DNA sequence: CGGGAGGTTGACAATCGTCAATCAGAGTGG
DNA sequence: CCACTCTGATTGACGATTGTCAACCTCCCG
């Protein structure tokens, strides 16, 4: 793997992310930026963590998109979350011994790997940073709960619409795009793995969303949302579970 | 609601739970036991937290069983987790502002409600307790991920078998019963809400498990597991996601 | 221009849901 | 002690959503 160039502001996305949760003072920020890390360029489809392997690093995404997934006995695969720039994909690896899932890149990603000892040290020395990371974990858990609901109790159309809403809003909140027009970095098979459907059914369902004029596509991956409210309604999407600040929630126009 | 009698050891189950995650010294233990709390007896079906309501307390279960659930637009309900004695059902309420789900009792429960300020104070003053609570949150999240997989990628038979395995093992680990013979405190409708199925299909699926001699029932709620390994195999159940200690994992005979 | 990944479509099958009736057991009042 | 009622379990007939299999298409890239 390539070693991308780094400097003292490489971990800035993490500072941004954690600052959005709690008030951090300059020492807190400095301590985060001073974390030792290994920067890597990881290619599409490659893994940074594999289920059942001992976990030594937590992985911060500096650019690109990644997913966490698990495999079932019959060979099926379930994506349990999608991650974007600034997110610590694997905070749990700092405290739990063995990975319970895999982390795989959807696109080429620049990542920063931080050794678990260093995350723990930071948490012990800077209580507000620890609190921010804890909150991050709690929001993660809230998103997992919503996904259980999504695959457990919603039909295909609602599931896909919900996923489109969540992804686009998170992109916008992270300052990475508009929630009305964006590139979806996933194949239809991956969408299926995220929603508990097959790629064939995803394809049909997206076609229906298009026919119903909830979305428009110029190519299979570029999603245009004409009326965000209507799509949110179709997806039974309510921002509550994302635990956004008032400013952030206002972005769900 | 009744006020059950309490004393200085009422919060002992929480000390036990957190001690199983990290090494706590006597000051840590004393600080947990000294948490101010309100003890309540909550009846079956009653709620302690409701989705969208501001969260003021975290709820510790002292006896009985509870679930967390969410409602979808069509009226369907999804149970996202089941909780037993010693578990902090709502640690996230200490850090997040508004509840993203409801907490409801499956049976009459004795609970201790701890104000969020007190949980936060404890976390700031006792870093190892904070770490234990953080780990607890991380394990919770791991269980949510497994549930996403369960409802997203497993068929009805496997889902039910998985749920039976998880519940019985968690009971045994908590010292509340055997994993080969226990009372399931849920109706078939609730089992359906937990697995993304209907009560009718749950009923049929359980019948199949019985016919296949994976379980035996003397009444609808009492589950006897003849061959734990076979049930675990049928349920695609692997203890990894529970992040148990070696001793605890050994209980999955 | 050939290969490959991913998207699209159709025919058909299977799992699971819906509706509705019946049954079993616990608690209650007379 | 016995009807009565209520909740939850059980079963059957039927329908709908979603999966499976397989073909073909489209675009990108070397």
XYZ file of C-alpha atoms (C1' of nucleotides) in Angstrom:
566
model
C 0.000 0.000 0.000
C 1.118 3.512 -0.757
C 2.074 5.921 1.987
C 0.289 9.187 1.240
C 1.933 12.380 2.404
C 0.804 13.620 5.795
C 1.338 16.584 8.042
C 0.256 17.852 11.425
C -3.264 18.609 10.148
C -3.985 15.178 8.699
C -6.249 14.285 11.615
C -8.241 17.500 11.290
C -11.366 15.644 10.065
C -11.427 13.758 13.357
C -11.155 16.990 15.330
C -14.075 18.407 13.332
C -16.161 15.337 13.918
C -15.561 15.168 17.659
C -15.984 18.934 18.072
C -19.459 18.658 16.645
C -20.409 16.490 19.614
C -18.870 18.317 22.586
C -16.984 21.519 23.317
C -13.268 20.736 23.033
C -10.596 23.120 24.291
C -7.278 23.778 22.551
C -5.468 21.109 24.562
C -8.064 18.547 23.565
C -7.672 19.477 19.916
C -3.908 19.435 20.119
C -3.966 16.018 21.769
C -6.092 14.612 18.965
C -3.870 16.088 16.257
C -0.824 14.698 18.050
C -2.077 11.112 17.874
C 0.519 8.874 16.229
C -0.939 7.237 13.141
C -0.101 5.376 9.980
C -1.546 6.854 6.808
C -2.427 4.457 4.030
C -4.034 4.500 0.653
C -6.363 1.512 0.484
C -7.761 0.375 -2.843
C -11.411 -0.283 -3.637
C -12.638 -3.673 -2.372
C -9.664 -4.048 -0.040
C -10.073 -4.697 3.669
C -8.581 -2.921 6.668
C -10.222 -5.174 9.251
C -11.419 -8.746 8.975
C -13.973 -10.516 11.135
C -12.409 -12.734 13.835
C -8.997 -11.141 13.528
C -7.362 -9.526 16.542
C -7.845 -5.786 16.412
C -4.831 -3.539 16.827
C -5.874 -0.353 15.122
C -8.800 1.970 14.885
C -9.361 3.261 11.381
C -10.172 6.878 10.537
C -11.349 7.649 7.017
C -9.595 10.678 5.519
C -11.209 10.386 2.098
C -13.424 7.932 0.239
C -16.164 5.541 1.367
C -16.138 2.293 3.321
C -18.579 -0.263 4.723
C -18.697 -2.647 7.639
C -20.120 -6.057 6.860
C -20.661 -9.580 8.141
C -21.077 -12.919 6.408
C -23.735 -15.536 7.227
C -23.470 -19.322 7.027
C -25.229 -19.550 3.674
C -22.680 -17.188 2.178
C -24.878 -14.109 2.230
C -23.384 -10.818 3.192
C -24.923 -8.013 5.201
C -23.556 -4.494 5.182
C -24.210 -2.996 8.613
C -23.004 0.558 8.027
C -21.581 2.951 5.480
C -18.819 5.371 6.388
C -17.586 8.653 5.002
C -14.729 11.078 5.578
C -14.053 11.976 9.186
C -15.592 8.863 10.680
C -13.788 6.471 12.997
C -14.910 3.204 11.501
C -13.579 1.043 14.205
C -13.512 2.706 17.532
C -14.589 -0.547 19.107
C -11.331 -2.120 18.098
C -9.649 0.028 20.697
C -11.544 -1.652 23.502
C -12.659 -5.047 22.245
C -10.187 -7.778 21.469
C -11.419 -9.442 18.326
C -13.169 -7.907 15.324
C -16.802 -8.946 15.006
C -17.069 -7.704 11.416
C -15.023 -6.691 8.410
C -14.271 -3.225 7.119
C -14.002 -2.880 3.367
C -13.494 0.066 1.049
C -16.210 1.038 -1.415
C -13.804 3.361 -3.177
C -10.124 4.018 -2.914
C -9.656 5.519 0.545
C -7.047 7.438 2.386
C -7.141 6.213 5.968
C -5.271 6.863 9.204
C -4.667 3.852 11.422
C -4.292 4.633 15.107
C -2.985 2.021 17.523
C -5.470 1.071 20.205
C -3.085 1.991 23.031
C -2.920 5.523 21.715
C -6.684 5.861 21.537
C -6.985 4.579 25.094
C -4.236 6.889 26.311
C -5.980 9.852 24.713
C -9.250 8.852 26.363
C -7.663 8.587 29.812
C -5.825 11.912 29.540
C -8.529 14.013 27.910
C -11.925 13.210 29.472
C -13.848 15.457 27.086
C -12.321 13.678 24.121
C -13.307 10.410 25.748
C -16.824 11.737 26.102
C -16.914 12.782 22.458
C -15.782 9.321 21.370
C -18.335 7.713 23.647
C -21.066 9.887 22.133
C -19.827 8.896 18.711
C -20.257 5.259 19.698
C -23.750 5.960 20.993
C -24.814 7.662 17.767
C -23.366 4.747 15.854
C -25.506 2.429 17.947
C -28.578 4.548 17.255
C -27.947 4.238 13.524
C -27.627 0.469 13.907
C -30.994 0.391 15.644
C -32.554 2.282 12.776
C -31.033 -0.188 10.339
C -32.521 -3.103 12.270
C -35.884 -1.403 11.854
C -35.191 -0.730 8.192
C -34.433 -4.303 7.232
C -36.826 -5.804 9.765
C -40.052 -3.907 9.224
C -39.988 -1.905 6.009
C -40.717 -3.037 2.466
C -38.145 -2.798 -0.309
C -39.243 0.590 -1.609
C -39.175 2.189 1.820
C -35.825 0.592 2.662
C -34.094 1.942 -0.416
C -35.640 5.389 -0.020
C -34.521 5.431 3.612
C -30.975 4.499 2.705
C -30.845 7.205 0.033
C -32.067 9.783 2.537
C -29.634 8.768 5.253
C -26.647 8.701 2.969
C -27.364 12.016 1.291
C -28.056 13.804 4.548
C -24.894 12.496 6.157
C -22.964 13.640 3.104
C -24.420 17.106 3.399
C -23.848 17.338 7.144
C -20.220 16.359 6.560
C -19.953 19.119 3.961
C -19.341 16.619 1.188
C -22.217 17.388 -1.136
C -25.855 18.207 -1.564
C -28.670 16.020 -0.339
C -30.524 16.664 -3.588
C -27.801 15.595 -5.979
C -24.987 13.194 -5.284
C -22.977 10.217 -6.424
C -23.816 6.970 -4.725
C -20.572 5.014 -4.371
C -22.318 1.634 -4.284
C -23.274 -1.006 -6.815
C -26.814 -2.329 -6.743
C -25.506 -5.530 -5.245
C -23.985 -3.539 -2.394
C -27.241 -1.643 -1.958
C -28.900 -5.031 -1.660
C -26.384 -6.165 0.918
C -27.138 -3.020 2.919
C -30.906 -3.399 2.754
C -31.276 -7.162 2.979
C -32.436 -7.459 -0.630
C -31.019 -8.969 -3.810
C -29.449 -6.830 -6.520
C -32.265 -7.761 -8.872
C -34.891 -6.510 -6.511
C -32.898 -3.363 -5.772
C -32.839 -2.675 -9.474
C -36.593 -3.025 -9.787
C -37.237 -0.979 -6.698
C -35.054 1.893 -7.862
C -36.908 1.838 -11.152
C -40.171 2.269 -9.253
C -38.743 5.194 -7.269
C -37.801 6.760 -10.568
C -41.210 6.133 -12.100
C -42.802 7.701 -9.054
C -40.547 10.722 -9.687
C -38.972 10.533 -6.264
C -35.514 10.355 -7.804
C -33.922 10.878 -11.186
C -30.800 9.198 -12.523
C -28.544 10.299 -15.352
C -26.389 7.251 -14.863
C -26.918 4.346 -12.455
C -24.938 6.004 -9.645
C -25.884 9.657 -9.804
C -28.935 10.322 -7.701
C -31.024 13.471 -8.095
C -33.735 14.095 -5.569
C -36.490 16.309 -6.886
C -38.514 16.660 -3.721
C -36.566 15.743 -0.614
C -39.636 15.805 1.618
C -41.457 13.331 -0.595
C -38.500 10.978 -0.644
C -38.168 11.259 3.130
C -41.828 10.426 3.473
C -41.517 7.466 1.123
C -38.527 6.276 3.150
C -40.198 6.779 6.531
C -37.148 8.903 7.230
C -36.935 10.991 10.381
C -33.626 12.615 11.340
C -34.112 11.975 15.048
C -31.990 8.817 15.101
C -28.956 10.662 13.707
C -28.885 12.897 16.796
C -27.857 15.942 14.785
C -27.416 19.402 16.200
C -30.140 21.919 15.335
C -28.001 23.457 12.618
C -27.245 20.090 11.102
C -30.858 18.943 11.231
C -31.870 22.108 9.376
C -29.946 20.799 6.365
C -32.682 18.221 5.809
C -34.505 20.803 3.738
C -45.674 3.138 40.749
C -44.518 1.406 43.888
C -41.261 2.310 45.557
C -39.472 -0.951 46.290
C -37.186 -1.044 49.289
C -33.563 -0.313 48.547
C -30.262 -0.259 50.369
C -26.621 0.472 49.671
C -26.225 -2.714 47.651
C -29.114 -2.149 45.263
C -26.774 -1.173 42.439
C -24.630 -4.281 42.929
C -25.794 -5.795 39.610
C -24.316 -2.801 37.826
C -21.012 -3.215 39.650
C -20.956 -6.874 38.600
C -21.700 -6.038 35.016
C -19.070 -3.333 34.709
C -16.470 -5.382 36.590
C -16.779 -8.090 33.998
C -15.477 -5.638 31.403
C -12.557 -3.949 33.176
C -10.662 -4.157 36.435
C -12.350 -1.781 38.899
C -10.740 -0.786 42.183
C -12.609 -0.306 45.443
C -13.079 3.423 44.856
C -14.607 2.730 41.474
C -16.995 0.215 43.000
C -17.893 2.523 45.855
C -18.569 5.363 43.432
C -20.970 3.211 41.439
C -22.796 2.012 44.533
C -23.046 5.616 45.722
C -24.903 6.762 42.610
C -28.169 8.464 43.552
C -31.097 6.643 41.987
C -34.834 6.229 42.074
C -36.038 2.652 42.432
C -39.327 1.774 40.801
C -41.471 -1.220 40.174
C -42.679 -1.028 36.595
C -45.530 -3.228 35.413
C -45.531 -5.446 32.359
C -46.152 -3.526 29.114
C -45.379 -0.188 30.748
C -42.770 2.189 29.350
C -39.835 3.880 31.065
C -38.696 5.760 27.950
C -40.629 6.861 24.907
C -39.271 7.677 21.464
C -38.891 11.436 20.834
C -39.147 12.331 24.512
C -36.332 14.211 26.211
C -34.162 11.821 28.145
C -33.367 12.569 31.754
C -32.574 9.193 33.205
C -30.639 6.100 32.405
C -32.450 2.939 33.387
C -30.807 -0.023 35.098
C -32.770 -3.269 35.301
C -32.657 -4.841 38.763
C -35.038 -7.686 37.945
C -37.260 -8.747 35.081
C -37.029 -8.327 31.314
C -37.385 -5.332 29.004
C -37.095 -4.478 25.312
C -36.186 -1.466 23.242
C -38.361 -0.879 20.193
C -39.246 1.516 17.415
C -42.379 2.049 15.355
C -42.519 2.458 11.572
C -44.924 4.564 9.498
C -47.174 1.622 8.623
C -47.661 0.878 12.310
C -45.267 -2.041 12.457
C -43.038 -2.392 15.439
C -39.443 -3.583 15.590
C -37.816 -4.739 18.802
C -34.122 -3.839 18.587
C -32.874 -5.450 21.791
C -33.849 -7.493 24.800
C -32.522 -6.694 28.250
C -32.040 -8.612 31.449
C -30.980 -7.962 35.032
C -27.869 -5.867 35.443
C -28.087 -4.138 32.108
C -28.158 -0.379 31.633
C -30.877 -0.147 29.037
C -30.384 3.451 28.265
C -26.876 4.600 28.726
C -27.247 6.707 25.606
C -29.809 8.834 27.372
C -27.012 10.208 29.495
C -25.307 11.748 26.500
C -27.919 12.203 23.804
C -30.760 14.650 24.181
C -33.811 12.938 22.802
C -34.764 9.274 22.914
C -34.623 7.558 19.531
C -36.607 4.552 20.711
C -38.905 3.323 23.475
C -38.128 1.071 26.403
C -40.891 -1.251 27.485
C -41.149 -3.981 30.092
C -41.746 -7.572 29.033
C -42.427 -8.543 32.630
C -42.844 -6.627 35.828
C -39.438 -5.066 36.478
C -37.621 -3.502 39.334
C -35.534 -0.698 37.863
C -33.169 1.978 39.123
C -33.342 5.322 37.361
C -30.139 7.347 37.464
C -30.141 11.012 36.442
C -27.923 11.732 33.468
C -25.866 14.330 35.363
C -24.895 11.680 37.864
C -23.826 9.220 35.200
C -21.714 11.919 33.546
C -20.195 12.974 36.861
C -19.260 9.388 37.598
C -17.670 9.055 34.166
C -15.590 12.208 34.612
C -14.393 11.282 38.101
C -13.708 7.584 37.567
C -12.031 7.027 34.190
C -12.066 3.242 34.501
C -15.808 3.294 35.130
C -16.147 5.504 32.080
C -14.174 2.974 30.107
C -16.360 0.127 31.325
C -19.490 2.013 30.295
C -17.963 2.809 26.940
C -17.148 -0.863 26.424
C -20.697 -1.698 27.398
C -21.903 0.660 24.680
C -19.551 -0.947 22.171
C -20.777 -4.449 22.966
C -24.321 -3.187 22.648
C -23.449 -1.865 19.208
C -21.939 -5.217 18.256
C -25.165 -6.952 19.216
C -27.126 -4.473 17.108
C -24.907 -5.292 14.146
C -25.610 -8.987 14.599
C -29.323 -8.240 14.716
C -29.101 -6.322 11.441
C -27.529 -9.437 9.960
C -30.151 -11.642 11.565
C -33.163 -9.834 10.139
C -31.413 -8.848 6.921
C -29.861 -12.059 5.678
C -31.206 -15.085 7.526
C -34.410 -17.034 6.915
C -37.104 -17.384 9.548
C -35.857 -20.672 10.999
C -32.318 -19.404 11.386
C -33.491 -16.098 12.871
C -35.565 -17.720 15.574
C -32.859 -20.249 16.421
C -30.340 -17.421 16.655
C -32.540 -15.428 18.984
C -33.088 -18.462 21.218
C -29.332 -19.051 21.391
C -28.489 -15.454 22.174
C -31.106 -15.093 24.853
C -30.305 -18.334 26.610
C -26.571 -17.727 26.578
C -26.950 -14.210 27.920
C -29.165 -15.590 30.667
C -26.564 -18.147 31.600
C -23.697 -15.672 31.520
C -25.686 -13.407 33.835
C -26.189 -16.355 36.186
C -29.934 -16.322 35.637
C -30.499 -19.811 34.274
C -29.373 -22.609 32.063
C -28.905 -22.283 28.332
C -30.553 -25.667 27.884
C -33.748 -24.967 29.773
C -35.356 -21.624 30.353
C -38.489 -19.537 30.299
C -38.815 -17.210 27.358
C -40.541 -14.056 28.615
C -41.941 -13.160 25.192
C -45.140 -13.817 23.300
C -44.897 -15.077 19.750
C -45.918 -11.647 18.532
C -42.988 -10.130 20.416
C -40.676 -12.773 18.970
C -41.944 -11.693 15.573
C -41.285 -8.043 16.367
C -37.729 -8.972 17.337
C -37.054 -11.034 14.223
C -38.939 -9.038 11.606
C -41.591 -11.751 11.183
C -45.293 -12.060 11.942
C -46.574 -13.971 14.952
C -48.164 -16.512 12.628
C -44.901 -17.254 10.910
C -43.072 -17.393 14.238
C -45.556 -19.989 15.387
C -44.978 -22.139 12.325
C -41.236 -21.755 12.509
C -41.093 -22.790 16.156
C -43.144 -25.823 15.286
C -40.562 -26.774 12.683
C -37.729 -26.353 15.187
C -39.628 -28.678 17.482
C -40.260 -31.227 14.734
C -36.575 -31.139 13.903
C -35.931 -31.885 17.576
C -33.835 -28.788 18.083
C -36.060 -27.652 20.927
C -38.799 -29.083 23.092
C -41.636 -27.180 24.733
C -43.810 -28.203 27.656
C -45.771 -25.004 27.370
C -45.426 -22.258 24.765
C -42.853 -20.326 26.786
C -40.630 -22.965 28.316
C -37.797 -23.808 25.983
C -35.732 -26.962 26.353
C -32.691 -27.315 24.189
C -31.671 -30.902 23.623
C -28.473 -30.329 21.716
C -27.129 -26.807 22.112
C -24.539 -27.237 19.367
C -27.159 -28.279 16.857
C -29.353 -25.326 17.715
C -26.366 -22.990 17.454
C -25.593 -24.428 14.061
C -29.192 -24.061 12.926
C -29.121 -20.462 14.143
C -25.767 -19.626 12.563
C -24.847 -18.617 16.088
C -21.276 -17.723 16.959
C -20.499 -16.131 20.326
C -17.867 -13.802 18.903
C -20.215 -10.821 18.606
C -21.061 -10.933 22.315
C -17.415 -10.246 23.181
C -17.499 -12.542 26.192
C -14.532 -13.335 28.381
C -13.026 -16.794 27.961
C -14.811 -18.069 31.047
C -18.122 -16.712 29.857
C -17.705 -18.076 26.339
C -17.045 -21.529 27.808
C -20.638 -21.549 29.050
C -21.808 -22.037 25.464
C -21.422 -25.756 25.988
C -12.040 -4.534 -30.353
C -12.399 -7.772 -26.714
C -13.211 -8.582 -21.846
C -15.344 -7.701 -17.621
C -18.072 -5.578 -14.217
C -22.335 -4.052 -13.357
C -27.073 -2.865 -14.847
C -31.668 -4.452 -16.759
C -35.334 -7.518 -17.735
C -38.482 -11.657 -17.861
C -40.363 -16.037 -16.226
C -41.089 -18.612 -12.482
C -40.609 -20.273 -7.577
C -40.428 -19.826 -2.595
C -40.829 -17.580 1.585
C -43.502 -15.080 4.273
C -47.773 -12.171 5.173
C -52.872 -11.648 5.610
C -57.207 -12.954 7.083
C -59.950 -15.492 9.776
C -61.411 -19.210 12.549
C -60.583 -22.085 16.484
C -58.309 -23.554 20.643
C -56.052 -23.432 25.323
C -55.186 -21.487 29.699
C -55.448 -17.983 33.398
C -58.032 -14.995 36.003
C -62.685 -13.208 37.712
C -67.164 -12.711 39.434
C -71.342 -14.998 40.724
C -67.542 -24.767 41.184
C -68.766 -22.831 36.801
C -69.653 -19.668 33.086
C -67.363 -15.723 31.142
C -63.691 -13.146 29.219
C -59.282 -12.048 27.618
C -54.858 -12.891 25.905
C -52.066 -15.598 23.345
C -51.287 -19.911 20.569
C -52.508 -22.688 16.591
C -54.021 -23.813 12.040
C -55.695 -23.417 7.134
C -56.439 -21.090 2.734
C -54.845 -17.815 -0.094
C -52.112 -13.818 -1.784
C -48.092 -10.755 -2.165
C -43.461 -9.593 -1.874
C -39.158 -10.957 -2.814
C -35.743 -14.452 -4.504
C -33.705 -17.376 -8.267
C -32.095 -18.267 -12.676
C -30.714 -16.836 -16.840
C -30.280 -13.932 -20.661
C -28.901 -9.745 -22.608
C -27.329 -5.048 -22.545
C -24.113 -1.067 -21.683
C -20.296 1.161 -20.523
C -15.502 1.497 -19.427
C -10.803 0.301 -20.062
C -6.797 -1.723 -21.737
